[in-house]
Amino acid sequence: MTWLIVGLGNPGSTYATTRHNVGYFVNDVLAERVGGSWKKHKSGLADVIEGRLAGERVVLGRSRSYMNESGGPVSALAKFFEVEPDHLIVIHDELDIDFGQLRVKFGGGDNGHNGLKSIRQSLDTGDFNRVRVGIGRPQGRQSVHEFVLKPYSSAERKDVPTYVEEAADAVESLITRGLEPTQSAFNR
């Protein structure tokens, strides 16, 4: 059985270092672990890497469209690689979790996250695995939209690599150990 691991983010250099792209960061770490490089998928909607991770067949994916249009590319990849929703792992930023924290879960709503909303609509289900990487909420009067599309602060940047590696570890754990042991190990 193949696992489809999708890191959410926005394409292009404008968004490359933003909080909203933490899913891309995690998938880049996984790409190094798999030993692959990103290639445009036949659908033209996503970039993919096929390989093995923790002994299992995986497809790493990232949309070539913007966050709020993630559903079409994810659905296309799931159909092409014949991946059921229970073997889909979506990695995304989460406002309601403090920076540096991580939560793994299966199913649930979209909690206002437009990428998740798009995926849920395209798959007609929310029953897939999620690795939720905390970015916290904006301070003061800064809008959420502005906050997620800004780069990490200089204080945060030094810790981002550690948290990204931990999220990649959580993905591997989901594949090899399953949901409950992964939640016990990573949810704090």
PDB file of C-alpha atoms in Angstrom:
ATOM      1  CA  MET A   1       0.000   0.000   0.000  1.00  0.00           C
ATOM      2  CA  THR A   2       1.328   3.435  -0.960  1.00  0.00           C
ATOM      3  CA  TRP A   3       1.334   6.417   1.390  1.00  0.00           C
ATOM      4  CA  LEU A   4       0.713   9.874  -0.064  1.00  0.00           C
ATOM      5  CA  ILE A   5       2.404  12.585   2.002  1.00  0.00           C
ATOM      6  CA  VAL A   6       1.408  16.115   1.055  1.00  0.00           C
ATOM      7  CA  GLY A   7       3.074  19.203   2.477  1.00  0.00           C
ATOM      8  CA  LEU A   8       0.859  22.254   2.123  1.00  0.00           C
ATOM      9  CA  GLY A   9       2.203  25.619   1.045  1.00  0.00           C
ATOM     10  CA  ASN A  10       2.194  28.237  -1.679  1.00  0.00           C
ATOM     11  CA  PRO A  11       4.461  27.978  -4.723  1.00  0.00           C
ATOM     12  CA  GLY A  12       7.038  30.575  -5.698  1.00  0.00           C
ATOM     13  CA  SER A  13       9.845  32.566  -4.124  1.00  0.00           C
ATOM     14  CA  THR A  14       7.467  35.155  -2.646  1.00  0.00           C
ATOM     15  CA  TYR A  15       6.166  32.578  -0.162  1.00  0.00           C
ATOM     16  CA  ALA A  16       9.225  30.354   0.199  1.00  0.00           C
ATOM     17  CA  THR A  17      10.073  31.341   3.788  1.00  0.00           C
ATOM     18  CA  THR A  18       6.578  31.999   5.148  1.00  0.00           C
ATOM     19  CA  ARG A  19       4.822  30.264   8.028  1.00  0.00           C
ATOM     20  CA  HIS A  20       2.148  28.994   5.634  1.00  0.00           C
ATOM     21  CA  ASN A  21       4.812  26.944   3.835  1.00  0.00           C
ATOM     22  CA  VAL A  22       5.911  24.810   6.765  1.00  0.00           C
ATOM     23  CA  GLY A  23       4.346  21.771   5.054  1.00  0.00           C
ATOM     24  CA  TYR A  24       6.745  22.294   2.146  1.00  0.00           C
ATOM     25  CA  PHE A  25       9.668  22.527   4.619  1.00  0.00           C
ATOM     26  CA  VAL A  26       8.761  19.190   6.205  1.00  0.00           C
ATOM     27  CA  ASN A  27       8.372  17.500   2.822  1.00  0.00           C
ATOM     28  CA  ASP A  28      11.793  18.826   1.796  1.00  0.00           C
ATOM     29  CA  VAL A  29      13.292  17.040   4.824  1.00  0.00           C
ATOM     30  CA  LEU A  30      11.414  13.879   3.858  1.00  0.00           C
ATOM     31  CA  ALA A  31      12.701  14.275   0.286  1.00  0.00           C
ATOM     32  CA  GLU A  32      16.272  14.191   1.639  1.00  0.00           C
ATOM     33  CA  ARG A  33      15.450  11.055   3.637  1.00  0.00           C
ATOM     34  CA  VAL A  34      13.957   9.382   0.562  1.00  0.00           C
ATOM     35  CA  GLY A  35      16.890  10.549  -1.562  1.00  0.00           C
ATOM     36  CA  GLY A  36      14.762  11.990  -4.338  1.00  0.00           C
ATOM     37  CA  SER A  37      14.293  15.247  -6.159  1.00  0.00           C
ATOM     38  CA  TRP A  38      11.050  16.991  -7.058  1.00  0.00           C
ATOM     39  CA  LYS A  39       9.611  16.312 -10.506  1.00  0.00           C
ATOM     40  CA  LYS A  40       6.500  17.687 -12.139  1.00  0.00           C
ATOM     41  CA  HIS A  41       3.693  15.120 -12.006  1.00  0.00           C
ATOM     42  CA  LYS A  42       1.946  14.115 -15.271  1.00  0.00           C
ATOM     43  CA  SER A  43      -1.192  15.953 -14.130  1.00  0.00           C
ATOM     44  CA  GLY A  44       0.754  19.224 -14.106  1.00  0.00           C
ATOM     45  CA  LEU A  45      -0.936  20.049 -10.793  1.00  0.00           C
ATOM     46  CA  ALA A  46       1.802  18.977  -8.393  1.00  0.00           C
ATOM     47  CA  ASP A  47       5.439  18.068  -7.921  1.00  0.00           C
ATOM     48  CA  VAL A  48       6.185  14.576  -6.608  1.00  0.00           C
ATOM     49  CA  ILE A  49       8.913  12.289  -5.379  1.00  0.00           C
ATOM     50  CA  GLU A  50       8.378   8.528  -5.355  1.00  0.00           C
ATOM     51  CA  GLY A  51      10.467   6.359  -3.096  1.00  0.00           C
ATOM     52  CA  ARG A  52      10.700   4.422   0.128  1.00  0.00           C
ATOM     53  CA  LEU A  53      10.516   5.864   3.614  1.00  0.00           C
ATOM     54  CA  ALA A  54      10.928   3.682   6.687  1.00  0.00           C
ATOM     55  CA  GLY A  55      10.634   0.663   4.377  1.00  0.00           C
ATOM     56  CA  GLU A  56       7.265   1.727   2.942  1.00  0.00           C
ATOM     57  CA  ARG A  57       6.389   2.956  -0.553  1.00  0.00           C
ATOM     58  CA  VAL A  58       5.641   6.694  -0.433  1.00  0.00           C
ATOM     59  CA  VAL A  59       4.779   9.510  -2.761  1.00  0.00           C
ATOM     60  CA  LEU A  60       5.704  12.956  -1.509  1.00  0.00           C
ATOM     61  CA  GLY A  61       3.595  15.684  -3.048  1.00  0.00           C
ATOM     62  CA  ARG A  62       3.296  19.427  -3.107  1.00  0.00           C
ATOM     63  CA  SER A  63       0.745  21.397  -5.028  1.00  0.00           C
ATOM     64  CA  ARG A  64       1.712  23.752  -7.840  1.00  0.00           C
ATOM     65  CA  SER A  65      -1.366  25.843  -6.987  1.00  0.00           C
ATOM     66  CA  TYR A  66      -2.005  28.153  -4.069  1.00  0.00           C
ATOM     67  CA  MET A  67      -3.010  26.909  -0.635  1.00  0.00           C
ATOM     68  CA  ASN A  68      -6.742  27.484  -1.056  1.00  0.00           C
ATOM     69  CA  GLU A  69      -6.708  25.351  -4.225  1.00  0.00           C
ATOM     70  CA  SER A  70      -4.847  22.354  -2.741  1.00  0.00           C
ATOM     71  CA  GLY A  71      -7.774  19.965  -3.062  1.00  0.00           C
ATOM     72  CA  GLY A  72      -7.598  19.420  -6.820  1.00  0.00           C
ATOM     73  CA  PRO A  73      -3.906  18.472  -6.857  1.00  0.00           C
ATOM     74  CA  VAL A  74      -4.239  16.256  -3.750  1.00  0.00           C
ATOM     75  CA  SER A  75      -7.284  14.501  -5.192  1.00  0.00           C
ATOM     76  CA  ALA A  76      -5.523  14.010  -8.545  1.00  0.00           C
ATOM     77  CA  LEU A  77      -2.481  12.458  -6.842  1.00  0.00           C
ATOM     78  CA  ALA A  78      -4.629  10.212  -4.630  1.00  0.00           C
ATOM     79  CA  LYS A  79      -6.490   8.925  -7.706  1.00  0.00           C
ATOM     80  CA  PHE A  80      -3.377   8.488  -9.826  1.00  0.00           C
ATOM     81  CA  PHE A  81      -1.449   6.579  -7.141  1.00  0.00           C
ATOM     82  CA  GLU A  82      -4.586   4.761  -5.889  1.00  0.00           C
ATOM     83  CA  VAL A  83      -4.229   6.048  -2.332  1.00  0.00           C
ATOM     84  CA  GLU A  84      -7.202   5.821   0.010  1.00  0.00           C
ATOM     85  CA  PRO A  85      -7.748   8.712   2.460  1.00  0.00           C
ATOM     86  CA  ASP A  86      -6.528   6.622   5.419  1.00  0.00           C
ATOM     87  CA  HIS A  87      -3.095   6.486   3.708  1.00  0.00           C
ATOM     88  CA  LEU A  88      -2.971  10.233   3.084  1.00  0.00           C
ATOM     89  CA  ILE A  89      -0.873  12.400   5.421  1.00  0.00           C
ATOM     90  CA  VAL A  90      -1.298  16.166   5.103  1.00  0.00           C
ATOM     91  CA  ILE A  91       1.319  18.388   6.776  1.00  0.00           C
ATOM     92  CA  HIS A  92       0.181  21.937   7.479  1.00  0.00           C
ATOM     93  CA  ASP A  93       0.582  25.034   9.628  1.00  0.00           C
ATOM     94  CA  GLU A  94      -1.763  25.436  12.593  1.00  0.00           C
ATOM     95  CA  LEU A  95      -2.610  28.777  14.213  1.00  0.00           C
ATOM     96  CA  ASP A  96      -4.208  27.224  17.294  1.00  0.00           C
ATOM     97  CA  ILE A  97      -1.037  25.412  18.309  1.00  0.00           C
ATOM     98  CA  ASP A  98       1.869  27.373  19.776  1.00  0.00           C
ATOM     99  CA  PHE A  99       5.012  27.822  17.714  1.00  0.00           C
ATOM    100  CA  GLY A 100       7.267  24.807  18.168  1.00  0.00           C
ATOM    101  CA  GLN A 101       4.480  22.445  19.129  1.00  0.00           C
ATOM    102  CA  LEU A 102       3.140  19.616  17.028  1.00  0.00           C
ATOM    103  CA  ARG A 103      -0.075  17.581  16.945  1.00  0.00           C
ATOM    104  CA  VAL A 104      -0.915  14.490  14.958  1.00  0.00           C
ATOM    105  CA  LYS A 105      -4.525  13.504  14.362  1.00  0.00           C
ATOM    106  CA  PHE A 106      -6.872  11.658  12.057  1.00  0.00           C
ATOM    107  CA  GLY A 107      -9.954  13.335  10.655  1.00  0.00           C
ATOM    108  CA  GLY A 108     -11.702  16.444  11.882  1.00  0.00           C
ATOM    109  CA  GLY A 109     -12.763  19.752  10.427  1.00  0.00           C
ATOM    110  CA  ASP A 110     -10.725  22.365   8.638  1.00  0.00           C
ATOM    111  CA  ASN A 111     -10.669  24.886  11.523  1.00  0.00           C
ATOM    112  CA  GLY A 112     -10.653  27.780   9.053  1.00  0.00           C
ATOM    113  CA  HIS A 113      -7.612  26.456   7.159  1.00  0.00           C
ATOM    114  CA  ASN A 114      -8.355  27.013   3.468  1.00  0.00           C
ATOM    115  CA  GLY A 115      -5.958  24.295   2.291  1.00  0.00           C
ATOM    116  CA  LEU A 116      -7.689  21.685   4.443  1.00  0.00           C
ATOM    117  CA  LYS A 117     -11.092  22.990   3.397  1.00  0.00           C
ATOM    118  CA  SER A 118     -10.187  22.551  -0.269  1.00  0.00           C
ATOM    119  CA  ILE A 119      -8.865  19.016   0.330  1.00  0.00           C
ATOM    120  CA  ARG A 120     -11.945  17.991   2.319  1.00  0.00           C
ATOM    121  CA  GLN A 121     -14.193  19.262  -0.481  1.00  0.00           C
ATOM    122  CA  SER A 122     -12.230  17.528  -3.246  1.00  0.00           C
ATOM    123  CA  LEU A 123     -11.965  14.201  -1.431  1.00  0.00           C
ATOM    124  CA  ASP A 124     -15.490  14.485  -0.008  1.00  0.00           C
ATOM    125  CA  THR A 125     -14.081  13.471   3.386  1.00  0.00           C
ATOM    126  CA  GLY A 126     -11.961  14.829   6.198  1.00  0.00           C
ATOM    127  CA  ASP A 127     -10.859  11.346   7.234  1.00  0.00           C
ATOM    128  CA  PHE A 128      -7.150  11.564   6.565  1.00  0.00           C
ATOM    129  CA  ASN A 129      -4.041  11.920   8.739  1.00  0.00           C
ATOM    130  CA  ARG A 130      -2.760  15.357   9.648  1.00  0.00           C
ATOM    131  CA  VAL A 131       0.558  16.520  11.024  1.00  0.00           C
ATOM    132  CA  ARG A 132      -0.257  19.943  12.412  1.00  0.00           C
ATOM    133  CA  VAL A 133       2.794  22.169  12.910  1.00  0.00           C
ATOM    134  CA  GLY A 134       2.134  25.001  15.343  1.00  0.00           C
ATOM    135  CA  ILE A 135       2.824  28.558  14.251  1.00  0.00           C
ATOM    136  CA  GLY A 136       0.816  30.318  16.990  1.00  0.00           C
ATOM    137  CA  ARG A 137      -1.419  33.316  16.538  1.00  0.00           C
ATOM    138  CA  PRO A 138      -0.380  36.841  15.544  1.00  0.00           C
ATOM    139  CA  GLN A 139       0.286  39.335  18.281  1.00  0.00           C
ATOM    140  CA  GLY A 140      -1.555  42.617  18.505  1.00  0.00           C
ATOM    141  CA  ARG A 141      -3.638  43.736  15.563  1.00  0.00           C
ATOM    142  CA  GLN A 142      -1.849  41.891  12.802  1.00  0.00           C
ATOM    143  CA  SER A 143      -4.334  39.994  10.630  1.00  0.00           C
ATOM    144  CA  VAL A 144      -4.130  36.206  10.386  1.00  0.00           C
ATOM    145  CA  HIS A 145      -3.752  36.458   6.601  1.00  0.00           C
ATOM    146  CA  GLU A 146      -0.771  38.807   6.952  1.00  0.00           C
ATOM    147  CA  PHE A 147       0.756  36.681   9.730  1.00  0.00           C
ATOM    148  CA  VAL A 148       0.750  33.356   7.869  1.00  0.00           C
ATOM    149  CA  LEU A 149       2.152  34.945   4.706  1.00  0.00           C
ATOM    150  CA  LYS A 150       5.103  36.557   6.496  1.00  0.00           C
ATOM    151  CA  PRO A 151       8.450  34.854   7.084  1.00  0.00           C
ATOM    152  CA  TYR A 152       9.223  33.491  10.508  1.00  0.00           C
ATOM    153  CA  SER A 153      10.691  36.045  12.894  1.00  0.00           C
ATOM    154  CA  SER A 154      14.463  36.046  13.400  1.00  0.00           C
ATOM    155  CA  ALA A 155      13.975  34.535  16.870  1.00  0.00           C
ATOM    156  CA  GLU A 156      11.819  31.729  15.420  1.00  0.00           C
ATOM    157  CA  ARG A 157      14.061  31.035  12.415  1.00  0.00           C
ATOM    158  CA  LYS A 158      16.787  29.480  14.523  1.00  0.00           C
ATOM    159  CA  ASP A 159      14.347  26.875  15.885  1.00  0.00           C
ATOM    160  CA  VAL A 160      12.407  26.113  12.694  1.00  0.00           C
ATOM    161  CA  PRO A 161      14.828  23.400  11.462  1.00  0.00           C
ATOM    162  CA  THR A 162      14.440  21.472  14.730  1.00  0.00           C
ATOM    163  CA  TYR A 163      10.644  21.579  14.580  1.00  0.00           C
ATOM    164  CA  VAL A 164      10.595  20.643  10.909  1.00  0.00           C
ATOM    165  CA  GLU A 165      12.796  17.595  11.592  1.00  0.00           C
ATOM    166  CA  GLU A 166      10.484  16.602  14.442  1.00  0.00           C
ATOM    167  CA  ALA A 167       7.447  16.857  12.149  1.00  0.00           C
ATOM    168  CA  ALA A 168       9.235  14.658   9.589  1.00  0.00           C
ATOM    169  CA  ASP A 169       9.906  12.151  12.389  1.00  0.00           C
ATOM    170  CA  ALA A 170       6.177  12.207  13.208  1.00  0.00           C
ATOM    171  CA  VAL A 171       5.338  11.385   9.579  1.00  0.00           C
ATOM    172  CA  GLU A 172       7.705   8.412   9.647  1.00  0.00           C
ATOM    173  CA  SER A 173       6.198   7.292  12.935  1.00  0.00           C
ATOM    174  CA  LEU A 174       2.668   7.442  11.488  1.00  0.00           C
ATOM    175  CA  ILE A 175       3.769   5.149   8.682  1.00  0.00           C
ATOM    176  CA  THR A 176       5.640   2.644  10.830  1.00  0.00           C
ATOM    177  CA  ARG A 177       3.899   2.723  14.211  1.00  0.00           C
ATOM    178  CA  GLY A 178       0.401   4.019  13.527  1.00  0.00           C
ATOM    179  CA  LEU A 179      -1.681   6.855  14.923  1.00  0.00           C
ATOM    180  CA  GLU A 180      -1.938   6.236  18.668  1.00  0.00           C
ATOM    181  CA  PRO A 181       1.753   5.532  19.339  1.00  0.00           C
ATOM    182  CA  THR A 182       2.639   8.567  17.203  1.00  0.00           C
ATOM    183  CA  GLN A 183       0.223  10.773  19.130  1.00  0.00           C
ATOM    184  CA  SER A 184       1.696   9.524  22.420  1.00  0.00           C
ATOM    185  CA  ALA A 185       5.210  10.312  21.235  1.00  0.00           C
ATOM    186  CA  PHE A 186       4.632  13.674  19.548  1.00  0.00           C
ATOM    187  CA  ASN A 187       1.486  15.393  20.832  1.00  0.00           C
ATOM    188  CA  ARG A 188       2.310  17.688  23.732  1.00  0.00           C
TER     189      ARG A 188
END
